[in-house]
Short mmCIF file of C-alpha atoms in Angstrom, two decimals:
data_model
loop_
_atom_site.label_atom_id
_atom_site.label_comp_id
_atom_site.label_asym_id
_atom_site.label_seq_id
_atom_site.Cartn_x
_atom_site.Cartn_y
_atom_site.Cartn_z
CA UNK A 1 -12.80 30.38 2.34
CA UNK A 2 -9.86 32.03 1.89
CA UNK A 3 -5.89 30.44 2.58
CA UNK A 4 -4.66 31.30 5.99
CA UNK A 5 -1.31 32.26 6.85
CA UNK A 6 0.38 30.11 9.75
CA UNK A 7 1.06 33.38 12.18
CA UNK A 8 -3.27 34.18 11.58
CA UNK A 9 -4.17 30.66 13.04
CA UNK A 10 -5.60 31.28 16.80
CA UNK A 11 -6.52 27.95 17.30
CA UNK A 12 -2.72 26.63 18.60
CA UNK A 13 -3.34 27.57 22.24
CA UNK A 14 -2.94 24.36 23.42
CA UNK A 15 -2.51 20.41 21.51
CA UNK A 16 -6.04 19.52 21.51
CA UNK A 17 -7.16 22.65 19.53
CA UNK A 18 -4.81 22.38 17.29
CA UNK A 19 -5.13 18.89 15.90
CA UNK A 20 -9.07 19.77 15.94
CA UNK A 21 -8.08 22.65 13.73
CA UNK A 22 -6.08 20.16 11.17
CA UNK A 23 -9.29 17.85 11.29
CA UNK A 24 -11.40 20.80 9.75
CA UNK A 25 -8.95 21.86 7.41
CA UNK A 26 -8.64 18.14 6.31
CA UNK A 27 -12.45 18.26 5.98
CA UNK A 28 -12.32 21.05 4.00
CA UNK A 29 -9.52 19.49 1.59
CA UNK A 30 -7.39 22.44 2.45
CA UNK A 31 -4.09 20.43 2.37
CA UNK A 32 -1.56 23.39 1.88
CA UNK A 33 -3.04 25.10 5.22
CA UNK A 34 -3.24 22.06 7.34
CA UNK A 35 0.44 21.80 6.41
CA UNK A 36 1.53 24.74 7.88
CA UNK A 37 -0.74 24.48 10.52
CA UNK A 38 1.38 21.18 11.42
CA UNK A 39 4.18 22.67 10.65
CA UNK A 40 4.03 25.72 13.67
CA UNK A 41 2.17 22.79 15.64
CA UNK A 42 4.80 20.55 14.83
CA UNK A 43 7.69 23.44 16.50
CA UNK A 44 5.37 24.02 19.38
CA UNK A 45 5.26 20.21 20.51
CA UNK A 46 7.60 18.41 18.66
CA UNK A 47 7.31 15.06 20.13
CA UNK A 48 3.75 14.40 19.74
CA UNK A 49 3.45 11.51 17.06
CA UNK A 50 0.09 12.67 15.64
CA UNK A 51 1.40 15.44 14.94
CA UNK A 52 4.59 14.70 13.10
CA UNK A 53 2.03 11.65 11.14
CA UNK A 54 -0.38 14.83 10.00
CA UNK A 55 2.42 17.01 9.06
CA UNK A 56 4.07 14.43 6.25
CA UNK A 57 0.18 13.31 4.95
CA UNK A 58 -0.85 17.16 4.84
CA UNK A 59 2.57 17.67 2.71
CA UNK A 60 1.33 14.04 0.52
CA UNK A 61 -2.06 15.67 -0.25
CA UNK A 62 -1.14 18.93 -0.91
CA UNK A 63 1.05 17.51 -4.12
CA UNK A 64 4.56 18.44 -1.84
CA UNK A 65 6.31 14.97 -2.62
CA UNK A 66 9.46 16.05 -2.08
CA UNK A 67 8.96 17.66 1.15
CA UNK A 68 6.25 15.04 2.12
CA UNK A 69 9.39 12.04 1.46
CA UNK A 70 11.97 14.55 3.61
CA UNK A 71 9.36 14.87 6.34
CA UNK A 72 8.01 10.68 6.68
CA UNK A 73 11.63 9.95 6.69
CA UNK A 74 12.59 12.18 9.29
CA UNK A 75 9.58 11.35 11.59
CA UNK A 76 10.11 7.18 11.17
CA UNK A 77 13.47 8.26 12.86
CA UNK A 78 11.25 8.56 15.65
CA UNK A 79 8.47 6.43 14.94
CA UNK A 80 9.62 3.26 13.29
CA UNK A 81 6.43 1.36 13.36
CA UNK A 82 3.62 4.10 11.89
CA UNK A 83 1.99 2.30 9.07
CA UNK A 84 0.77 5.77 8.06
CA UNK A 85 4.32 7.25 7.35
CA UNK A 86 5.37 4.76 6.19
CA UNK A 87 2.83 4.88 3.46
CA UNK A 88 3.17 8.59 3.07
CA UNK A 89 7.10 7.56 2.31
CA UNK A 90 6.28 4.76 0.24
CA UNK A 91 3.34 7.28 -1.76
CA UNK A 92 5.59 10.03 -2.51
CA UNK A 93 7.99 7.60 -4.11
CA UNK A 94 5.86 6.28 -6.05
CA UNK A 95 4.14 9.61 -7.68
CA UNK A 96 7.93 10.27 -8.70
CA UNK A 97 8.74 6.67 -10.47
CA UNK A 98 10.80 6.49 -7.89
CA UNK A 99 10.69 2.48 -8.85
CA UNK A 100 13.21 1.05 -7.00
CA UNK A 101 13.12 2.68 -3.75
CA UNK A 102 9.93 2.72 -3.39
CA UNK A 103 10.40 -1.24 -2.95
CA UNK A 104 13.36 -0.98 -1.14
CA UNK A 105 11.43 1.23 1.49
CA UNK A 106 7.99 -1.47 1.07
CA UNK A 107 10.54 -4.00 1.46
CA UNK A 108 12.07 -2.56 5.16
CA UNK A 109 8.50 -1.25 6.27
CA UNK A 110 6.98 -4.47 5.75
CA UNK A 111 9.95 -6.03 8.10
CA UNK A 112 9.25 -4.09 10.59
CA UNK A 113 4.88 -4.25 9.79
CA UNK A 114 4.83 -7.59 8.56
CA UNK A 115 0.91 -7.74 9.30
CA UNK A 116 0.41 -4.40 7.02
CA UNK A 117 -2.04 -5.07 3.96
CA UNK A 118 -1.89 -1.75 3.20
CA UNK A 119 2.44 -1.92 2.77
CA UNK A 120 2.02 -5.61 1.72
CA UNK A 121 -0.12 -5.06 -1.13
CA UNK A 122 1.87 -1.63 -2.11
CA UNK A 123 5.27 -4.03 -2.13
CA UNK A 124 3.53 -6.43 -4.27
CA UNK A 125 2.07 -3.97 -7.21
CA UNK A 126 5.24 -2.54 -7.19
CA UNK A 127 7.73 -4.97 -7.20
CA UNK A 128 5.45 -6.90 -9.76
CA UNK A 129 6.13 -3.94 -12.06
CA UNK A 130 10.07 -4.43 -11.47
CA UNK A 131 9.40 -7.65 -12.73
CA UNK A 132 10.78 -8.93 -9.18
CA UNK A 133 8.32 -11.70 -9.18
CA UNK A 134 9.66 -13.66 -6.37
CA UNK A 135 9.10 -10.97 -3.83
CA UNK A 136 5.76 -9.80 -5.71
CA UNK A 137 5.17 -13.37 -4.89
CA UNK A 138 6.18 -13.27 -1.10
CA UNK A 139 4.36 -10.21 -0.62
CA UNK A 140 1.08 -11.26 -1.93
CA UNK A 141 0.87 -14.85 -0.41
CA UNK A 142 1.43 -13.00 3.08
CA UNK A 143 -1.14 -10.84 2.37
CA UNK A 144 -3.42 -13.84 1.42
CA UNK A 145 -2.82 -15.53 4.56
CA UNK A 146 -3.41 -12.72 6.81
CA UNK A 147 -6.62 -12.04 5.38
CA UNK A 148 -8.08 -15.44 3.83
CA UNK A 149 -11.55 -14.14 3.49
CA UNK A 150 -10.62 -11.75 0.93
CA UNK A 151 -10.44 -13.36 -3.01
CA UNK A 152 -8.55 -10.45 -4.08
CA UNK A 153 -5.16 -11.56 -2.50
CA UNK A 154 -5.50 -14.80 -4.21
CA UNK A 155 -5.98 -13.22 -7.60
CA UNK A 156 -3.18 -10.81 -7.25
CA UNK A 157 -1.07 -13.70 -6.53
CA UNK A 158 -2.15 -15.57 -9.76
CA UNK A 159 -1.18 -12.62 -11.75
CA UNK A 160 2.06 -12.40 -10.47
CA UNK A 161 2.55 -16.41 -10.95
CA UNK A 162 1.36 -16.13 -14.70
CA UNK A 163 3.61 -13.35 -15.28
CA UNK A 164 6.08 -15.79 -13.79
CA UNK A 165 5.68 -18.36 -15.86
CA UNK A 166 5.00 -20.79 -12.55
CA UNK A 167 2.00 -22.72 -13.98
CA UNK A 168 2.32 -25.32 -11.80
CA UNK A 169 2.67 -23.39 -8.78
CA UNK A 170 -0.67 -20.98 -10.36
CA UNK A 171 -3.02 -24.56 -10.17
CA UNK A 172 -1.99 -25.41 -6.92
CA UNK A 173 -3.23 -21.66 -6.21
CA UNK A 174 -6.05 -22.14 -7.93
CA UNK A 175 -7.62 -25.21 -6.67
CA UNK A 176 -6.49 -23.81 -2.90
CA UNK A 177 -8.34 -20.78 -3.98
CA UNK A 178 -11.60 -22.57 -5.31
CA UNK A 179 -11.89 -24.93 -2.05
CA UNK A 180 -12.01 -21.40 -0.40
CA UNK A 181 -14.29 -19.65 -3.58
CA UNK A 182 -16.00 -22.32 -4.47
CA UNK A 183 -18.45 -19.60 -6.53
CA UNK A 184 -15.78 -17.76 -7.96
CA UNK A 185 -15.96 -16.75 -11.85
CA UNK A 186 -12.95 -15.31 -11.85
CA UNK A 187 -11.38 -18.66 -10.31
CA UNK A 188 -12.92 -20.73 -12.82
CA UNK A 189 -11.15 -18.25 -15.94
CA UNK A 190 -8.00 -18.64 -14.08
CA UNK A 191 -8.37 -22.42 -13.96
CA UNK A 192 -9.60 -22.52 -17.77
CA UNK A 193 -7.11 -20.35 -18.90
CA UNK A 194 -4.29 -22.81 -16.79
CA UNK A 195 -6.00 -25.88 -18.76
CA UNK A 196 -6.10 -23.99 -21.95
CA UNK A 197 -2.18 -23.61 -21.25
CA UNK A 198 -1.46 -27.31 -20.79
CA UNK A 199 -3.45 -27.60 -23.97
CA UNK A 200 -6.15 -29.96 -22.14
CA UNK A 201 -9.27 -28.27 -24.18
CA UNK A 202 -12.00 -30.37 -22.96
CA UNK A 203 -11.32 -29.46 -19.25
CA UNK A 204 -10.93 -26.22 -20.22
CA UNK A 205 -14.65 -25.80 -21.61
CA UNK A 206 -15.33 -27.46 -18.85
CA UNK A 207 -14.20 -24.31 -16.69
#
């Protein structure tokens, strides 16, 4: 199937057609058409949040990161609270080694989403890797309480810990962890490499 240029696309008669016609281009994988398509969608009904949301993650698929940044930030002048552009923001950033604001941005989204996994765990890989361990730390123990079930918070956390050189604080999250995981291998190496640490070799076979 070939490209299609934006003044060829019949199917902007009215909203409805048009966001089906993004939803088969996005089906397709055609990223560069369904971001013009939102683009002369975008013109003909300019406050319609879908929309403006499709037009910025069209530009983030296509490669555009540049344009994709330009376009999150200007929507989340509108929409403040869209998880989705905000991740689109924070994704762009991030292709570029954009380092720092990339957490400055995780760190204002998740202010304003402070139940977002999705911006919670982005703010914690990447302000790990800034070696800002404190609010690696903050972002991953949120994430662990909004979603206890889930082991991977808790070893995310532990990484971050280690890397901070907060043993003490890593057992406490261990032990919490294992009441919770009682079956966890991955638990156990954390605990036998904390034992190993505090040189305390028989509990650490033990582990």
């Amino acid at each position: 199937m070939g490209r299609m240029v934006a003044s060829d696309i019949p199917e902007l008669a009215d909203l409805a057609s048009a966001k089906g016609a993004l939803a088969k281009l996005w089906r397709a994988r055609q990223f560069h058409d369904a971001a013009t398509l939102a683009a002369k969608a975008m013109a003909l009904w300019p406050e319609d949040a879908e929309i403006r949301t499709q037009y910025a993650k069209s530009l983030l698929a296509a490669g555009a990161l540049i344009e994709a940044e330009a376009a999150a930030r200007e929507a989340l002048l509108l929409l403040p609270e869209s998880e989705d552009l905000w991740i689109v923001l924070a994704d762009s950033l991030i292709r570029r080694e954009r380092k720092h604001e990339t957490v400055d941005s995780l760190a204002e989204a998740c202010g304003i989403l402070p139940r977002s996994l999705a911006l919670l765990g982005r703010l914690g890989r990447q302000a790990q890797r800034l070696g800002k361990h404190q609010q690696a730390i903050q972002a991953f123990y949120a994430a662990a309480k909004l979603e206890p079930e889930k082991e991977f918070w808790v070893l995310q956390l532990l990484n971050v810990l280690w890397a901070a050189r907060r043993t003490d604080q890593a057992f406490m999250t261990i032990k919490e962890g294992l009441q919770r995981f009682p079956e966890s291998a991955s638990l156990y190496c954390q605990l036998a490499k904390y034992f190993a640490h505090e040189r305390q070799h028989l509990e650490a076979e033990n582990a």
